[in-house]
CSV table of C-alpha atoms and ligand atoms in Angstrom, one decimal:
chain,number,residue,atom,x,y,z
A,608,UNK,CA,206.6,151.4,167.6
A,609,UNK,CA,209.6,152.4,169.7
A,610,UNK,CA,208.8,154.8,172.5
A,611,UNK,CA,211.8,156.5,174.1
A,612,UNK,CA,211.2,158.6,177.2
A,613,UNK,CA,213.9,161.2,177.9
A,614,UNK,CA,214.6,163.4,180.8
A,615,UNK,CA,214.4,166.7,179.0
A,616,UNK,CA,214.1,168.4,175.6
A,617,UNK,CA,217.9,168.3,175.0
A,618,UNK,CA,218.0,164.5,175.5
A,619,UNK,CA,215.0,164.3,173.1
A,620,UNK,CA,217.1,166.2,170.6
A,621,UNK,CA,220.1,163.9,171.0
A,622,UNK,CA,218.2,160.6,170.9
A,623,UNK,CA,216.0,161.6,167.9
A,624,UNK,CA,219.0,163.0,166.0
A,625,UNK,CA,220.7,159.6,166.5
A,626,UNK,CA,217.6,157.9,165.0
A,627,UNK,CA,217.7,160.3,162.0
A,628,UNK,CA,221.4,159.7,161.4
A,629,UNK,CA,220.9,155.9,161.6
A,630,UNK,CA,218.0,156.1,159.1
A,631,UNK,CA,220.2,157.8,156.5
A,632,UNK,CA,223.4,156.0,157.1
A,633,UNK,CA,225.0,154.9,153.9
A,634,UNK,CA,222.6,156.9,151.7
A,635,UNK,CA,224.4,158.9,149.0
A,636,UNK,CA,221.4,161.2,148.5
A,637,UNK,CA,219.3,160.9,151.7
A,638,UNK,CA,215.8,162.2,151.5
A,639,UNK,CA,214.6,164.0,154.6
A,640,UNK,CA,211.0,164.9,155.5
A,641,UNK,CA,211.1,168.0,157.7
A,642,UNK,CA,208.6,169.4,160.2
A,643,UNK,CA,208.2,172.9,161.5
A,644,UNK,CA,207.0,173.9,165.0
A,645,UNK,CA,208.7,174.0,168.4
A,646,UNK,CA,209.0,170.3,168.9
A,647,UNK,CA,211.8,169.5,166.5
A,648,UNK,CA,214.0,172.5,167.5
A,649,UNK,CA,216.2,170.4,169.8
A,650,UNK,CA,216.5,167.7,167.1
A,651,UNK,CA,217.7,170.2,164.6
A,652,UNK,CA,220.1,171.7,167.1
A,653,UNK,CA,221.5,168.2,167.8
A,654,UNK,CA,221.9,167.6,164.0
A,655,UNK,CA,223.6,171.0,163.7
A,656,UNK,CA,226.1,169.9,166.3
A,657,UNK,CA,226.9,166.8,164.3
A,658,UNK,CA,227.3,168.8,161.1
A,659,UNK,CA,229.6,171.3,162.9
A,660,UNK,CA,231.6,168.4,164.3
A,661,UNK,CA,232.0,167.0,160.8
A,662,UNK,CA,230.3,163.7,161.5
A,663,UNK,CA,227.2,164.5,159.4
A,664,UNK,CA,227.1,166.0,155.9
A,665,UNK,CA,223.8,166.9,154.4
A,666,UNK,CA,225.0,168.9,151.4
A,667,UNK,CA,223.7,166.2,149.0
A,668,UNK,CA,220.4,165.6,150.9
A,669,UNK,CA,217.0,166.2,149.4
A,670,UNK,CA,214.3,167.5,151.8
A,671,UNK,CA,210.5,167.8,151.6
A,672,UNK,CA,208.6,169.9,154.2
A,673,UNK,CA,205.5,168.4,155.7
A,674,UNK,CA,203.2,171.3,155.1
A,675,UNK,CA,202.6,175.0,154.3
A,676,UNK,CA,200.0,177.6,155.0
A,677,UNK,CA,197.7,178.7,152.2
A,678,UNK,CA,196.9,182.4,152.2
A,679,UNK,CA,200.1,184.0,153.3
A,680,UNK,CA,202.9,185.3,151.2
A,681,UNK,CA,205.9,182.9,150.9
A,682,UNK,CA,208.0,185.9,152.1
A,683,UNK,CA,206.0,186.1,155.4
A,684,UNK,CA,208.4,185.3,158.3
A,685,UNK,CA,206.0,182.6,159.5
A,686,UNK,CA,205.4,180.9,156.2
A,687,UNK,CA,206.9,177.4,156.5
A,688,UNK,CA,209.1,178.2,153.5
A,689,UNK,CA,210.8,180.8,155.7
A,690,UNK,CA,210.7,178.7,158.9
A,691,UNK,CA,212.3,175.8,157.1
A,692,UNK,CA,215.0,178.1,155.6
A,693,UNK,CA,215.8,179.6,159.1
A,694,UNK,CA,215.6,176.4,161.2
A,695,UNK,CA,216.7,173.6,158.9
A,696,UNK,CA,218.3,174.7,155.6
A,697,UNK,CA,220.7,177.3,156.9
A,698,UNK,CA,221.8,175.7,160.2
A,699,UNK,CA,222.2,172.2,158.7
A,700,UNK,CA,223.9,173.3,155.5
A,701,UNK,CA,221.3,171.9,153.1
A,702,UNK,CA,221.4,173.0,149.5
A,703,UNK,CA,218.3,175.3,149.1
A,704,UNK,CA,217.8,174.1,145.6
A,705,UNK,CA,217.3,170.6,146.9
A,706,UNK,CA,214.7,171.6,149.5
A,707,UNK,CA,211.0,171.8,148.7
A,708,UNK,CA,208.0,173.2,150.6
A,709,UNK,CA,204.5,172.8,149.3
A,710,UNK,CA,203.4,175.8,147.3
A,711,UNK,CA,200.6,177.3,149.3
A,712,UNK,CA,200.7,180.5,147.2
A,713,UNK,CA,200.0,178.6,143.9
A,714,UNK,CA,197.1,179.9,141.8
A,715,UNK,CA,196.0,176.2,141.9
A,716,UNK,CA,197.0,174.8,145.3
A,717,UNK,CA,195.2,171.5,144.7
A,718,UNK,CA,197.2,170.9,141.6
A,719,UNK,CA,200.4,172.0,143.4
A,720,UNK,CA,199.6,169.5,146.2
A,721,UNK,CA,199.2,166.6,143.8
A,722,UNK,CA,202.4,167.6,142.0
A,723,UNK,CA,204.3,167.8,145.4
A,724,UNK,CA,203.1,164.3,146.3
A,725,UNK,CA,204.3,163.0,142.9
A,726,UNK,CA,207.7,164.7,143.4
A,727,UNK,CA,208.2,162.8,146.7
A,728,UNK,CA,207.6,159.5,145.0
A,729,UNK,CA,209.8,160.6,142.0
A,730,UNK,CA,212.6,161.2,144.5
A,731,UNK,CA,212.4,157.6,145.7
A,732,UNK,CA,210.3,158.4,148.8
A,733,UNK,CA,211.3,159.8,152.1
A,734,UNK,CA,214.1,158.0,154.1
A,735,UNK,CA,213.2,159.6,157.4
A,736,UNK,CA,210.2,161.7,158.2
A,737,UNK,CA,210.6,164.1,161.1
A,738,UNK,CA,207.3,164.8,162.9
A,739,UNK,CA,205.8,166.7,165.8
A,740,UNK,CA,202.2,166.2,167.0
A,741,UNK,CA,199.5,168.8,167.6
A,742,UNK,CA,197.7,169.0,170.9
A,743,UNK,CA,194.7,167.5,169.0
A,744,UNK,CA,196.7,164.6,167.7
A,745,UNK,CA,197.4,166.0,164.2
A,746,UNK,CA,200.6,165.1,162.3
A,747,UNK,CA,201.6,167.5,159.6
A,748,UNK,CA,198.4,169.4,159.3
A,749,UNK,CA,196.3,166.2,159.1
A,750,UNK,CA,193.5,167.2,161.5
A,751,UNK,CA,191.3,164.7,163.3
A,752,UNK,CA,189.2,162.6,160.9
A,753,UNK,CA,191.6,163.0,158.0
A,754,UNK,CA,191.6,159.9,155.9
A,755,UNK,CA,194.3,157.4,156.8
A,756,UNK,CA,194.7,157.0,153.0
A,757,UNK,CA,195.0,160.8,152.3
A,758,UNK,CA,197.7,162.2,150.0
A,759,UNK,CA,199.2,165.7,149.9
A,760,UNK,CA,196.2,168.1,149.7
A,761,UNK,CA,194.6,171.3,150.7
A,762,UNK,CA,193.1,171.1,154.2
A,763,UNK,CA,191.1,173.4,156.6
A,764,UNK,CA,192.8,174.1,159.9
A,765,UNK,CA,190.7,173.5,163.0
A,766,UNK,CA,190.0,176.3,165.5
A,767,UNK,CA,192.2,174.5,168.0
A,768,UNK,CA,195.2,174.4,165.7
A,769,UNK,CA,194.7,178.1,164.7
A,770,UNK,CA,194.6,179.0,168.4
A,771,UNK,CA,197.8,176.9,169.1
A,772,UNK,CA,199.6,178.6,166.2
A,773,UNK,CA,198.4,182.1,167.1
A,774,UNK,CA,201.5,182.6,169.1
A,775,UNK,CA,203.5,183.0,165.9
A,776,UNK,CA,201.2,185.8,164.6
A,777,UNK,CA,200.2,189.2,165.9
A,778,UNK,CA,196.6,188.3,166.1
A,779,UNK,CA,194.4,185.1,165.9
A,780,UNK,CA,192.7,186.6,162.8
A,781,UNK,CA,196.1,186.6,161.0
A,782,UNK,CA,196.5,182.8,161.3
A,783,UNK,CA,195.7,181.2,158.0
A,784,UNK,CA,192.5,179.1,157.8
A,785,UNK,CA,193.9,176.7,155.1
A,786,UNK,CA,197.1,174.7,154.4
A,787,UNK,CA,198.6,172.2,152.1
A,788,UNK,CA,199.8,169.1,154.0
A,789,UNK,CA,201.4,165.8,153.1
A,790,UNK,CA,198.6,163.2,153.7
A,791,UNK,CA,198.6,160.4,156.2
A,792,UNK,CA,199.1,157.9,153.4
A,793,UNK,CA,202.1,160.0,152.2
A,794,UNK,CA,203.6,160.1,155.6
A,795,UNK,CA,203.1,156.3,156.1
A,796,UNK,CA,205.2,155.7,153.0
A,797,UNK,CA,208.3,157.1,154.7
A,798,UNK,CA,210.9,154.4,155.5
A,799,UNK,CA,211.4,155.6,159.0
A,800,UNK,CA,209.3,158.1,161.1
A,801,UNK,CA,210.8,160.0,164.0
A,802,UNK,CA,208.2,161.9,166.1
A,803,UNK,CA,209.3,164.2,168.8
A,804,UNK,CA,207.1,165.8,171.5
A,805,UNK,CA,207.8,167.7,174.7
A,806,UNK,CA,205.7,169.3,177.4
A,807,UNK,CA,202.6,168.5,179.3
A,808,UNK,CA,200.3,170.0,176.8
A,809,UNK,CA,201.2,167.1,174.4
A,810,UNK,CA,200.6,164.4,177.1
A,811,UNK,CA,197.0,163.7,176.1
A,812,UNK,CA,197.8,163.5,172.4
A,813,UNK,CA,200.9,161.3,173.1
A,814,UNK,CA,198.8,158.9,175.2
A,815,UNK,CA,196.1,158.6,172.4
A,816,UNK,CA,198.7,158.2,169.7
A,817,UNK,CA,200.7,155.4,171.6
A,818,UNK,CA,198.1,153.6,173.8
A,819,UNK,CA,194.8,154.5,172.2
A,820,UNK,CA,193.0,152.7,169.5
A,821,UNK,CA,194.1,153.5,166.0
A,822,UNK,CA,191.4,156.0,165.2
A,823,UNK,CA,190.8,158.9,162.8
A,824,UNK,CA,190.0,161.1,165.9
A,825,UNK,CA,193.8,160.9,166.6
A,826,UNK,CA,195.6,161.0,163.3
A,827,UNK,CA,199.0,160.3,165.0
A,828,UNK,CA,197.7,156.9,166.1
A,829,UNK,CA,198.2,155.7,162.5
A,830,UNK,CA,201.9,155.5,163.4
A,831,UNK,CA,201.0,152.3,165.3
A,832,UNK,CA,200.9,150.8,161.8
A,833,UNK,CA,204.2,152.3,160.6
A,834,UNK,CA,206.8,149.6,160.2
A,835,UNK,CA,209.5,151.8,161.7
A,836,UNK,CA,208.2,154.6,163.9
A,837,UNK,CA,210.2,156.0,166.8
A,838,UNK,CA,208.4,158.3,169.3
A,839,UNK,CA,210.9,160.4,171.4
A,840,UNK,CA,209.3,162.3,174.2
A,841,UNK,CA,210.2,164.0,177.5
A,842,UNK,CA,208.9,163.0,180.9
A,843,UNK,CA,206.1,165.7,180.7
A,844,UNK,CA,204.8,164.5,177.4
A,845,UNK,CA,205.0,160.9,178.7
A,846,UNK,CA,203.1,161.8,181.9
A,847,UNK,CA,199.8,160.2,180.9
A,848,UNK,CA,201.2,157.0,179.5
A,849,UNK,CA,200.1,154.0,181.7
A,850,UNK,CA,202.5,151.4,180.5
A,851,UNK,CA,205.7,153.2,181.1
A,852,UNK,CA,207.5,150.0,182.0
A,853,UNK,CA,207.4,149.1,178.3
A,854,UNK,CA,208.5,152.5,177.2
A,855,UNK,CA,211.3,153.4,179.6
A,856,UNK,CA,214.5,154.1,177.7
A,857,UNK,CA,217.4,151.8,178.4
A,858,UNK,CA,220.6,153.0,176.7
A,859,UNK,CA,221.5,150.6,173.9
A,860,UNK,CA,218.2,148.7,173.9
A,861,UNK,CA,215.8,149.4,171.0
A,862,UNK,CA,212.4,147.9,171.1
A,863,UNK,CA,211.1,148.3,167.5
B,1194,LIG,C1,202.0,172.6,163.6
B,1194,LIG,C2,202.6,171.8,162.4
B,1194,LIG,C3,202.9,170.4,162.7
B,1194,LIG,C4,203.5,170.4,164.1
B,1194,LIG,C5,202.5,170.7,165.1
B,1194,LIG,C6,203.0,170.9,166.5
B,1194,LIG,O1,200.9,173.3,163.3
B,1194,LIG,N1,201.9,171.9,161.2
B,1194,LIG,O2,203.8,169.8,161.7
B,1194,LIG,O3,204.1,169.1,164.4
B,1194,LIG,O4,201.7,171.7,164.7
B,1194,LIG,O5,203.7,172.1,166.7
B,1194,LIG,P1,204.6,172.4,167.9
B,1194,LIG,O6,205.8,171.5,167.8
B,1194,LIG,O7,205.0,173.8,167.7
B,1194,LIG,O8,203.8,172.2,169.1
């Protein structure tokens, strides 16, 4: 596991964007796994600068979102379908017909989840999975005690996650109670995983993910077993790490 500590969110964006670009170098049809949330915003902005500068072309890329709410309309501005369109597809120039988000509005979300998982495999798997981490250690919407072998499925959101995400809705009661999320087993099949986290409210989850035992109580800790995971964090998110001498970023040195 490579851990890179950056001075601020902008540097997190630049370093993590470099990792994403490295992961898809030479791929004719790169397959991206994309996350929503505040954490990857600086990463998407850094990728957007590369697209604008003509050094990155994602028009042929395929993309699969990590997760989606169940129980809100796909047209709702906070559905992940809309968030991915606004924050990823449009700014990065992806072809919307090549971008998929789990169908949380399906009449049979369980079947839709299984079909989504199969579609990722049929596309040849994800070259680079972009991730954030929840304050309780979740990745995607794999809440604590999710099976490490889990596949894309319907999940129940914890009260903590619903409170964390209430900032995107008018009222806590409006936050959906269920979701469809790629499973931990699905995420672990990505060839490269790039997780970004910023801010002190992620420091505890980051410590448990990086230094803690691999345990279902912190789903992100499974990334310790990922063959190519890079954790890019700012000083605040790193503030509870004990072994910072191992993690301090040295330009040009990669410690995978
Ligand atoms: C959300 C998403 C996750 C995201 C996490 C952290 O609910 N389902 O994919 O990584 O929680 O979000 P944020 O980056 O906004 O703190």
